[in-house]
Amino acid sequence: MPLANYFRKMNEIKPPTFRLSTSLCETCYLFQLDYQPKPSDMFNETYPFFTGLSQNMREHFGFMVDTILSINPINHESFVVELGCNDGTALSFVRNRGVPHLGIDPSENVLRLAENNGININLGFFTTELAHEIVKMHGRASHVFAANVICHIPDLKDLAKGIEYLLQESGIFVFEEPYLVDMLAQVSYDQIYDEHVFIFSLASVKEVFSKYGLFLFDAEHQETHGGSMRYFLSKNRERPMSSRLQALMDAENEVGIKDRGGYIDFIDKCLSNRNDLVDLLTKLKKQGKSVAGYAATSKSTTILNFCKIGPDLIQRIYDSTPEKAGCVTPGSNIPIHSQDELRLNPPDYLVLFAWNHKTEIMTKEKKALPQDQKWILFVPKVEILNES
Ligand code: TYD
């Protein structure tokens, strides 16, 4: 598989590739990649993901910050740190309240946007070493949070030790990520790519982080990214576990994420999903229909390469990120165009690669595209929307 976010011009160097395979740890139940490319190959000054591009996500992060700050209310000792702050979308809600804060991110291009937005920043990967430097410079943190970031960090032990060191005794660590149970249930295997080293569950988060002095006391399911879980951890092991967490853990146990059978079933469903998608696109090609993709997501790299879909089946992909226009998709070489071009010349069918933003996209595009625009969805199953 190529690196999922390696969007480059056609004649530039080929994307680096790596072996994409996964395992489940039978001790801590952590679902994980077996191999990962070097983090500096993935997160650098060309990282093409900008949190603030989605209106829904901006609103979501506003509510997330409200929740985090309501658990440990702000006082004169408050200091809020975000790991992987990207363009500063979430931290801007902390800044607006005048609370001391720091955003850490290894990708310089996105971090500069945060800085221009009045966010205090620190360029780099979060490590225990960096945690020591931050404590020296700013003191300990009352709140550490991260959204769609912790699953990107391969050295979980060092990360957990660093967070534990950084936090005040009453401090909390809150993070959210795509949830393993949702991925298995929806066959959203496109969540598996180089940057997602782990797909977490309640069981794995509880087990792994408690070894390093961070104790899960609450969790809240989120609709974002096709089903995510927000985890609340405390340095204080006496903090009581919420009844909401207990109910979620009971539900997770019932699904059987600890059993091999569920994963074998998932593999079978991934293979049939691939067959259904390729069969449909091949049929449309034979009928002479034009087919384009909507959103050149990181996730689409897994779909396109796993299904071996190239420009013969999907002629182009429209994306709202200016940096991606004029590039091709990694490994599958499908040209990427700006979304303004889509509105000028819509294809017969649009494959929705950003299926996790379906509501936002459908609402927005209803006004801009023909009333009878046909969409192809592949999560949870391959289907056509608007086909008469
Ligand atoms: P997302 O599913 O958030 O992320 P990932 O890349 O991690 O899979 O999708 C982000 C991409 O989708 C980004 O390239 C911008 C694009 N996009 C659009 O083109 N239009 C939209 O309306 C939205 C919400 C996203």
Coordinates of C-alpha atoms and ligand atoms in Angstrom, one line a residue:
M1 CA 0.0 0.0 0.0
P2 CA 1.2 3.5 -0.6
L3 CA 1.1 6.2 2.1
A4 CA -2.5 7.3 2.3
N5 CA -1.9 11.0 2.2
Y6 CA 0.8 11.0 -0.4
F7 CA -1.0 13.3 -2.9
R8 CA 1.5 14.4 -5.5
K9 CA 1.6 15.6 -9.1
M10 CA 1.6 12.7 -11.6
N11 CA 5.2 13.0 -12.7
E12 CA 6.6 13.5 -9.2
I13 CA 8.3 10.6 -7.3
K14 CA 6.2 7.5 -6.7
P15 CA 4.6 7.2 -3.2
P16 CA 6.6 5.1 -0.7
T17 CA 4.9 1.8 -0.1
F18 CA 4.7 -0.5 2.9
R19 CA 3.1 -3.8 3.8
L20 CA -0.4 -3.2 5.2
S21 CA -1.6 -6.0 7.5
T22 CA -3.2 -6.0 10.9
S23 CA -3.3 -8.1 14.1
L24 CA -5.2 -8.3 17.3
C25 CA -3.3 -8.6 20.5
E26 CA -4.9 -11.4 22.5
T27 CA -3.7 -10.0 25.8
C28 CA -4.7 -6.3 25.6
Y29 CA -7.2 -6.6 22.6
L30 CA -5.5 -3.8 20.7
F31 CA -6.3 -4.0 17.0
Q32 CA -3.1 -2.7 15.3
L33 CA -1.0 -2.5 12.1
D34 CA 1.9 -4.9 11.9
Y35 CA 4.1 -2.5 10.1
Q36 CA 4.2 1.3 9.9
P37 CA 6.2 3.6 7.7
K38 CA 8.4 6.2 9.4
P39 CA 6.2 8.9 11.1
S40 CA 8.3 11.7 9.5
D41 CA 7.4 10.3 6.0
M42 CA 3.7 10.8 6.9
F43 CA 3.5 13.9 9.1
N44 CA 5.6 16.7 7.7
E45 CA 5.4 20.1 6.0
T46 CA 3.2 18.7 3.2
Y47 CA 0.5 17.1 5.3
P48 CA -2.7 17.8 3.3
F49 CA -5.4 17.5 6.0
F50 CA -7.0 20.6 7.5
T51 CA -9.5 20.0 10.3
G52 CA -11.3 23.3 9.7
L53 CA -12.5 22.4 6.2
S54 CA -15.6 20.7 7.6
Q55 CA -18.3 22.9 9.1
N56 CA -19.7 19.9 11.1
M57 CA -16.3 19.1 12.5
R58 CA -15.8 22.7 13.6
E59 CA -19.1 22.6 15.5
H60 CA -18.2 19.2 16.9
F61 CA -14.9 20.5 18.3
G62 CA -16.7 23.4 19.9
F63 CA -18.9 21.0 21.8
M64 CA -16.0 18.7 22.6
V65 CA -14.1 21.6 24.3
D66 CA -17.2 22.5 26.3
T67 CA -17.5 19.0 27.5
I68 CA -13.8 18.7 28.5
L69 CA -13.7 22.0 30.3
S70 CA -16.9 21.2 32.2
I71 CA -15.5 18.0 33.7
N72 CA -12.5 19.8 35.2
P73 CA -13.8 23.4 35.4
I74 CA -11.4 26.2 34.5
N75 CA -9.5 27.8 37.4
H76 CA -6.3 29.8 37.8
E77 CA -4.2 26.7 37.4
S78 CA -5.8 25.6 34.1
F79 CA -3.5 24.8 31.2
V80 CA -4.9 23.0 28.2
V81 CA -2.7 21.0 25.8
E82 CA -3.9 19.5 22.5
L83 CA -1.9 16.8 20.9
G84 CA -2.0 17.0 17.1
C85 CA -3.8 20.4 17.0
N86 CA -3.6 20.6 13.2
D87 CA -4.9 24.1 12.1
G88 CA -6.0 25.0 15.7
T89 CA -9.8 24.5 15.0
A90 CA -10.4 22.9 18.5
L91 CA -8.0 25.0 20.5
S92 CA -9.5 28.2 19.2
F93 CA -12.5 27.5 21.5
V94 CA -10.0 27.3 24.4
R95 CA -8.3 30.5 23.3
N96 CA -11.6 32.3 23.1
R97 CA -12.1 31.7 26.8
G98 CA -8.7 33.2 27.6
V99 CA -7.4 29.9 29.0
P100 CA -3.6 29.2 28.8
H101 CA -3.1 26.5 26.1
L102 CA -0.5 24.9 23.8
G103 CA -1.0 23.0 20.5
I104 CA 1.5 20.4 19.5
D105 CA 1.8 19.1 15.9
P106 CA 4.6 17.7 13.8
S107 CA 3.2 19.1 10.5
E108 CA 4.5 22.6 10.0
N109 CA 2.1 23.7 7.2
V110 CA -1.0 23.1 9.3
L111 CA 0.6 24.3 12.5
R112 CA 1.4 27.7 10.9
L113 CA -2.3 28.1 10.3
A114 CA -3.0 27.5 14.0
E115 CA -0.3 30.1 14.9
N116 CA -1.8 32.7 12.5
N117 CA -5.1 32.0 14.3
G118 CA -3.6 33.1 17.6
I119 CA -2.9 29.6 19.0
N120 CA 0.3 29.0 21.1
I121 CA 2.1 26.2 19.3
N122 CA 5.0 23.8 19.6
L123 CA 6.2 22.1 16.4
G124 CA 7.2 18.4 16.9
F125 CA 6.0 14.9 17.8
F126 CA 4.7 14.5 21.3
T127 CA 7.1 12.3 23.3
T128 CA 8.0 11.9 27.0
E129 CA 11.0 14.1 26.3
L130 CA 8.8 16.9 24.9
A131 CA 6.5 16.5 27.9
H132 CA 9.4 17.2 30.2
E133 CA 10.3 20.3 28.2
I134 CA 6.7 21.6 28.3
V135 CA 6.5 21.1 32.1
K136 CA 9.7 23.1 32.5
M137 CA 8.5 25.9 30.3
H138 CA 4.7 26.1 31.2
G139 CA 4.1 23.8 34.2
R140 CA 1.7 20.9 34.3
A141 CA -1.5 20.6 32.3
S142 CA -5.0 20.4 33.7
H143 CA -6.4 19.0 30.5
V144 CA -4.7 17.1 27.7
F145 CA -6.9 16.2 24.7
A146 CA -6.6 14.9 21.2
A147 CA -9.0 14.1 18.4
N148 CA -8.2 11.5 15.7
V149 CA -4.5 11.7 16.7
I150 CA -3.6 9.1 19.3
C151 CA -4.2 6.2 16.9
H152 CA -1.5 7.8 14.7
I153 CA 1.2 7.5 17.4
P154 CA 3.1 4.2 17.2
D155 CA 4.9 4.3 20.5
L156 CA 1.9 4.2 22.8
K157 CA 4.0 3.5 25.9
D158 CA 6.1 6.6 25.5
L159 CA 3.0 8.6 24.7
A160 CA 1.2 7.4 27.8
K161 CA 4.2 8.0 30.0
G162 CA 4.5 11.5 28.6
I163 CA 0.9 12.4 29.2
E164 CA 1.0 11.0 32.7
Y165 CA 4.0 13.2 33.4
L166 CA 2.5 16.3 31.9
L167 CA -0.8 16.1 33.8
Q168 CA -1.5 17.7 37.2
E169 CA -2.6 15.2 39.9
S170 CA -6.3 16.1 39.2
G171 CA -5.7 16.4 35.4
I172 CA -7.7 14.5 32.8
F173 CA -6.7 13.2 29.4
V174 CA -9.6 13.0 26.8
F175 CA -9.2 11.6 23.3
E176 CA -11.5 10.4 20.5
E177 CA -10.9 8.0 17.6
P178 CA -12.8 5.8 15.2
Y179 CA -14.3 3.0 17.2
L180 CA -13.4 -0.6 16.5
V181 CA -16.9 -1.9 17.0
D182 CA -18.3 0.6 14.4
M183 CA -15.6 -0.4 11.9
L184 CA -16.4 -4.1 12.3
A185 CA -20.1 -3.5 12.1
Q186 CA -20.1 -1.2 9.1
V187 CA -17.3 -3.0 7.2
S188 CA -15.5 0.4 7.0
Y189 CA -12.2 -1.2 6.3
D190 CA -11.0 2.0 4.8
Q191 CA -10.2 3.1 8.4
I192 CA -7.2 0.9 8.1
Y193 CA -4.2 2.7 6.6
D194 CA -0.6 3.8 7.4
E195 CA -1.6 6.6 9.8
H196 CA -4.1 4.6 11.8
V197 CA -1.7 2.3 13.8
F198 CA -4.4 1.4 16.2
I199 CA -8.2 1.1 16.0
F200 CA -9.1 1.4 19.7
S201 CA -11.9 -0.2 21.8
L202 CA -12.9 0.4 25.4
A203 CA -11.2 -2.8 26.4
S204 CA -7.8 -2.0 24.8
V205 CA -7.8 1.7 26.1
K206 CA -8.6 0.6 29.6
E207 CA -5.9 -2.2 29.6
V208 CA -3.1 -0.3 27.8
F209 CA -3.3 3.1 29.5
S210 CA -3.8 1.8 33.1
K211 CA -0.3 0.3 32.9
Y212 CA 1.0 3.8 32.7
G213 CA -1.1 5.4 35.4
L214 CA -4.0 6.7 33.3
F215 CA -7.4 5.3 34.2
L216 CA -10.5 5.2 32.1
F217 CA -13.4 6.6 34.0
D218 CA -15.9 7.6 31.3
A219 CA -16.6 7.2 27.6
E220 CA -19.1 8.7 25.1
H221 CA -20.0 7.4 21.7
Q222 CA -19.8 10.0 18.8
E223 CA -21.2 9.9 15.4
T224 CA -18.1 11.5 13.8
H225 CA -16.0 9.6 11.3
G226 CA -18.6 7.0 10.9
G227 CA -18.7 6.1 14.6
S228 CA -16.0 7.2 17.2
M229 CA -15.5 6.8 20.9
R230 CA -14.4 9.6 23.2
Y231 CA -12.4 8.2 26.1
F232 CA -12.0 10.1 29.4
L233 CA -9.0 9.1 31.5
S234 CA -7.7 10.4 34.9
K235 CA -4.4 10.3 36.7
N236 CA -6.4 9.6 39.8
R237 CA -7.1 5.9 40.0
E238 CA -9.9 6.5 42.6
R239 CA -12.1 8.5 40.2
P240 CA -15.3 6.4 40.0
M241 CA -16.2 4.7 36.7
S242 CA -19.4 6.2 35.2
S243 CA -22.5 4.1 34.7
R244 CA -22.3 5.2 31.1
L245 CA -18.9 3.6 30.7
Q246 CA -20.1 0.4 32.4
A247 CA -23.0 0.2 29.9
L248 CA -20.8 0.8 26.9
M249 CA -18.3 -1.8 28.2
D250 CA -21.1 -4.4 28.6
A251 CA -22.3 -3.6 25.1
E252 CA -18.8 -4.0 23.7
N253 CA -18.4 -7.4 25.4
E254 CA -21.6 -8.6 23.9
V255 CA -20.3 -7.8 20.4
G256 CA -17.4 -10.1 20.9
I257 CA -14.4 -8.0 19.9
K258 CA -12.2 -10.4 21.8
D259 CA -13.2 -13.4 19.7
R260 CA -11.5 -14.5 16.5
G261 CA -14.8 -15.3 14.8
G262 CA -15.8 -11.7 14.5
Y263 CA -12.6 -10.8 12.6
I264 CA -12.9 -13.7 10.2
D265 CA -16.4 -12.6 9.5
F266 CA -15.1 -9.0 8.9
I267 CA -12.5 -10.3 6.4
D268 CA -15.3 -12.1 4.4
K269 CA -17.4 -9.0 4.4
C270 CA -14.5 -6.8 3.2
L271 CA -13.9 -9.2 0.3
S272 CA -17.5 -9.2 -0.7
N273 CA -17.7 -5.4 -0.4
R274 CA -14.7 -5.1 -2.7
N275 CA -16.4 -7.5 -5.3
D276 CA -19.7 -5.6 -5.2
L277 CA -17.9 -2.2 -5.7
V278 CA -15.7 -3.4 -8.6
D279 CA -18.6 -5.2 -10.2
L280 CA -20.8 -2.1 -10.1
L281 CA -18.1 0.2 -11.5
T282 CA -17.2 -2.3 -14.2
K283 CA -20.9 -2.5 -15.2
L284 CA -21.2 1.3 -15.3
K285 CA -18.1 1.5 -17.5
K286 CA -19.6 -1.0 -19.9
Q287 CA -22.7 1.1 -20.1
G288 CA -20.6 4.2 -21.0
K289 CA -21.5 6.1 -17.8
S290 CA -19.2 8.7 -16.3
V291 CA -18.1 8.1 -12.8
A292 CA -16.2 10.4 -10.5
G293 CA -15.2 10.3 -6.8
Y294 CA -16.2 12.8 -4.1
A295 CA -13.4 13.7 -1.7
A296 CA -9.8 12.4 -2.0
T297 CA -9.7 11.2 1.6
S298 CA -6.9 9.3 3.2
K299 CA -9.4 6.4 3.6
S300 CA -9.9 6.3 -0.2
T301 CA -6.3 5.2 -0.7
T302 CA -7.1 1.9 1.0
I303 CA -10.3 1.4 -1.0
L304 CA -8.7 2.3 -4.4
N305 CA -5.6 0.2 -3.9
F306 CA -7.3 -2.8 -2.2
C307 CA -9.9 -2.9 -5.0
K308 CA -7.4 -2.0 -7.7
I309 CA -9.5 0.9 -9.0
G310 CA -7.8 3.4 -11.3
P311 CA -8.9 6.1 -13.8
D312 CA -10.5 3.5 -16.1
L313 CA -13.3 3.0 -13.5
I314 CA -13.3 6.3 -11.7
Q315 CA -12.2 9.1 -14.1
R316 CA -11.4 11.8 -11.5
I317 CA -12.0 12.8 -7.9
Y318 CA -13.3 16.2 -6.7
D319 CA -11.9 17.5 -3.5
S320 CA -12.2 20.8 -1.6
T321 CA -8.6 20.9 -0.4
P322 CA -6.8 23.4 -2.7
E323 CA -3.4 21.5 -2.1
K324 CA -4.9 18.3 -3.5
A325 CA -6.2 19.8 -6.8
G326 CA -3.8 18.9 -9.7
C327 CA -2.4 15.9 -7.9
V328 CA -3.2 12.2 -8.3
T329 CA -4.4 9.7 -5.7
P330 CA -1.5 7.7 -4.2
G331 CA -0.9 4.4 -6.1
S332 CA -4.1 4.5 -8.1
N333 CA -3.2 7.7 -10.1
I334 CA -6.7 9.1 -10.3
P335 CA -6.6 12.9 -11.1
I336 CA -7.9 15.2 -8.4
H337 CA -9.9 18.3 -9.4
S338 CA -11.3 21.1 -7.4
Q339 CA -15.0 20.9 -6.3
D340 CA -15.9 24.0 -8.3
E341 CA -15.2 22.0 -11.4
L342 CA -17.7 19.3 -10.2
R343 CA -20.5 21.8 -10.2
L344 CA -19.8 22.8 -13.7
N345 CA -19.8 19.3 -15.1
P346 CA -21.3 16.7 -12.8
P347 CA -20.8 13.0 -13.8
D348 CA -23.5 10.4 -14.0
Y349 CA -22.3 8.8 -10.7
L350 CA -20.4 10.1 -7.8
V351 CA -18.6 7.7 -5.4
L352 CA -18.8 9.2 -1.9
F353 CA -15.3 8.6 -0.4
A354 CA -16.0 11.0 2.5
W355 CA -19.0 8.8 3.6
N356 CA -18.3 9.9 7.2
H357 CA -19.4 13.4 6.2
K358 CA -22.5 12.2 4.3
T359 CA -25.1 14.4 6.0
E360 CA -23.0 17.6 5.6
I361 CA -22.1 16.8 2.0
M362 CA -25.6 15.8 0.9
T363 CA -27.1 18.9 2.4
K364 CA -24.5 21.1 0.7
E365 CA -24.6 19.4 -2.7
K366 CA -28.4 19.2 -2.9
K367 CA -28.4 22.9 -3.8
A368 CA -25.4 22.7 -6.1
L369 CA -25.8 19.5 -8.1
P370 CA -28.7 18.2 -10.2
Q371 CA -31.8 17.0 -8.2
D372 CA -31.3 13.5 -9.6
Q373 CA -27.5 13.2 -9.0
K374 CA -26.7 9.5 -8.5
W375 CA -24.3 8.7 -5.6
I376 CA -22.5 5.4 -5.0
L377 CA -22.0 4.5 -1.3
F378 CA -19.9 1.6 -0.1
V379 CA -20.3 1.8 3.7
P380 CA -22.0 -0.2 5.2
K381 CA -22.8 -1.8 1.8
V382 CA -22.5 -0.9 -1.9
E383 CA -25.6 0.9 -3.0
I384 CA -26.7 3.6 -5.4
L385 CA -28.7 6.6 -4.1
N386 CA -31.2 8.3 -6.3
E387 CA -31.4 5.5 -8.9
S388 CA -34.9 5.4 -10.2
Ligands
TYD1 P1 -12.1 13.0 6.1 O1 -13.1 11.8 5.9 O2 -12.4 13.9 7.1 O3 -10.6 12.5 6.3 P2 -9.6 11.4 5.9 O4 -8.7 12.1 4.8 O5 -8.9 11.3 7.2 O6 -10.1 10.1 5.4 O7 -12.1 13.7 4.6 C1 -11.3 14.8 4.4 C2 -11.2 15.0 2.9 O8 -12.5 15.1 2.3 C3 -10.4 16.2 2.5 O9 -9.6 15.9 1.4 C4 -11.5 17.2 2.1 C5 -12.5 16.3 1.6 N1 -13.9 16.9 1.7 C6 -14.4 17.5 0.6 O10 -13.8 17.5 -0.5 N2 -15.7 18.1 0.7 C7 -16.4 18.1 1.8 O11 -17.5 18.6 1.9 C8 -15.8 17.5 3.0 C9 -16.5 17.4 4.3 C10 -14.5 16.9 2.9

